[in-house]
Short mmCIF file of C-alpha atoms in Angstrom, two decimals:
data_model
loop_
_atom_site.label_atom_id
_atom_site.label_comp_id
_atom_site.label_asym_id
_atom_site.label_seq_id
_atom_site.Cartn_x
_atom_site.Cartn_y
_atom_site.Cartn_z
CA UNK A 1 -2.80 51.15 3.53
CA UNK A 2 -3.97 47.56 4.04
CA UNK A 3 -1.53 44.80 4.79
CA UNK A 4 -2.07 41.56 2.90
CA UNK A 5 -1.55 38.34 4.74
CA UNK A 6 0.73 35.96 2.95
CA UNK A 7 -0.71 32.49 2.65
CA UNK A 8 1.56 29.53 2.57
CA UNK A 9 0.61 26.29 0.90
CA UNK A 10 0.12 23.42 3.28
CA UNK A 11 3.19 21.20 3.26
CA UNK A 12 2.64 17.75 1.87
CA UNK A 13 2.18 15.25 4.68
CA UNK A 14 3.93 11.98 4.00
CA UNK A 15 2.29 8.68 4.76
CA UNK A 16 5.10 7.30 6.88
CA UNK A 17 3.47 3.94 7.41
CA UNK A 18 3.21 3.43 3.66
CA UNK A 19 6.83 4.49 3.24
CA UNK A 20 7.94 2.07 5.96
CA UNK A 21 6.10 -0.76 4.20
CA UNK A 22 7.53 0.04 0.76
CA UNK A 23 9.98 -2.38 -0.81
CA UNK A 24 12.61 0.29 -1.41
CA UNK A 25 12.58 1.40 2.24
CA UNK A 26 12.82 -2.17 3.45
CA UNK A 27 15.70 -2.67 1.00
CA UNK A 28 17.43 0.37 2.51
CA UNK A 29 17.08 -1.06 6.00
CA UNK A 30 18.35 -4.47 4.81
CA UNK A 31 21.42 -2.92 3.16
CA UNK A 32 22.21 -0.78 6.18
CA UNK A 33 21.91 -3.77 8.52
CA UNK A 34 24.05 -5.90 6.19
CA UNK A 35 26.84 -3.34 6.53
CA UNK A 36 26.45 -1.92 10.03
CA UNK A 37 26.04 -5.14 12.02
CA UNK A 38 29.15 -6.94 10.70
CA UNK A 39 31.20 -3.72 10.87
CA UNK A 40 30.13 -3.16 14.48
CA UNK A 41 30.89 -6.75 15.49
CA UNK A 42 34.30 -6.52 13.81
CA UNK A 43 35.02 -3.20 15.54
CA UNK A 44 34.13 -4.48 19.01
CA UNK A 45 36.06 -7.73 18.61
CA UNK A 46 39.13 -5.90 17.29
CA UNK A 47 38.89 -3.14 19.89
CA UNK A 48 38.38 -5.32 22.96
CA UNK A 49 40.88 -7.99 21.93
CA UNK A 50 43.79 -5.69 22.84
CA UNK A 51 42.91 -5.27 26.53
CA UNK A 52 41.81 -8.88 26.82
CA UNK A 53 44.99 -10.23 25.20
CA UNK A 54 47.26 -7.96 27.23
CA UNK A 55 45.48 -8.80 30.49
CA UNK A 56 45.16 -12.56 30.11
CA UNK A 57 47.91 -13.52 27.67
CA UNK A 58 51.52 -12.88 26.91
CA UNK A 59 51.03 -13.21 23.16
CA UNK A 60 51.45 -9.50 22.48
CA UNK A 61 54.51 -9.04 24.71
CA UNK A 62 56.95 -10.48 22.18
CA UNK A 63 59.07 -7.98 20.29
CA UNK A 64 57.85 -7.35 16.75
CA UNK A 65 60.28 -4.76 15.38
CA UNK A 66 63.28 -4.04 17.55
CA UNK A 67 62.09 -2.95 21.00
CA UNK A 68 58.51 -2.41 19.78
CA UNK A 69 56.18 -5.16 20.95
CA UNK A 70 53.13 -6.56 19.18
CA UNK A 71 50.93 -4.76 21.71
CA UNK A 72 52.14 -1.38 20.42
CA UNK A 73 51.57 -2.43 16.81
CA UNK A 74 48.12 -3.72 17.69
CA UNK A 75 47.28 -0.44 19.44
CA UNK A 76 48.43 1.55 16.41
CA UNK A 77 46.40 -0.75 14.16
CA UNK A 78 43.28 0.24 16.09
CA UNK A 79 43.71 3.84 14.92
CA UNK A 80 44.14 2.63 11.36
CA UNK A 81 41.10 0.37 11.69
CA UNK A 82 38.95 3.22 13.02
CA UNK A 83 39.89 5.51 10.14
CA UNK A 84 39.35 2.70 7.64
CA UNK A 85 35.88 1.96 8.98
CA UNK A 86 35.01 5.67 8.89
CA UNK A 87 36.13 5.96 5.27
CA UNK A 88 34.34 2.75 4.32
CA UNK A 89 31.11 3.90 5.97
CA UNK A 90 31.33 7.32 4.31
CA UNK A 91 31.58 5.68 0.90
CA UNK A 92 28.78 3.25 1.68
CA UNK A 93 26.60 6.10 2.97
CA UNK A 94 26.58 7.57 -0.54
CA UNK A 95 24.79 4.40 -1.72
CA UNK A 96 22.38 4.67 1.20
CA UNK A 97 21.67 8.28 0.21
CA UNK A 98 20.80 7.17 -3.34
CA UNK A 99 18.30 4.68 -1.96
CA UNK A 100 16.85 7.36 0.33
CA UNK A 101 16.33 9.63 -2.67
CA UNK A 102 14.57 6.76 -4.45
CA UNK A 103 12.31 6.23 -1.42
CA UNK A 104 11.52 9.94 -1.28
CA UNK A 105 10.73 10.01 -5.01
CA UNK A 106 8.41 7.03 -4.66
CA UNK A 107 6.68 8.71 -1.72
CA UNK A 108 6.13 11.87 -3.79
CA UNK A 109 4.67 9.84 -6.63
CA UNK A 110 2.48 7.90 -4.23
CA UNK A 111 3.92 4.52 -5.19
CA UNK A 112 4.43 1.86 -2.55
CA UNK A 113 6.30 -0.62 -4.74
#
């Protein structure tokens, strides 16, 4: 009994340079930068302001609610801010995924628009 070799079709090789030069891919990169850079700057400023303010200022030592100082509220707000940024990015990533699908479709069709 002879064994047949199974032949697999060659996978389509994408022209990554053409994809990188396409308008839709560049639009994806622009949109991601427009979201990620300001969000990252905001995160770092918000995150590092707590240790800086507590080390070099007495602004956060004042009581806010009863015996709880502003420093404790600020620290708790950092957890809230982290979750909010994660949720915001997750929702924005859905838009990024739509653009990625558009880029992939254009690459399949051979268009570099």
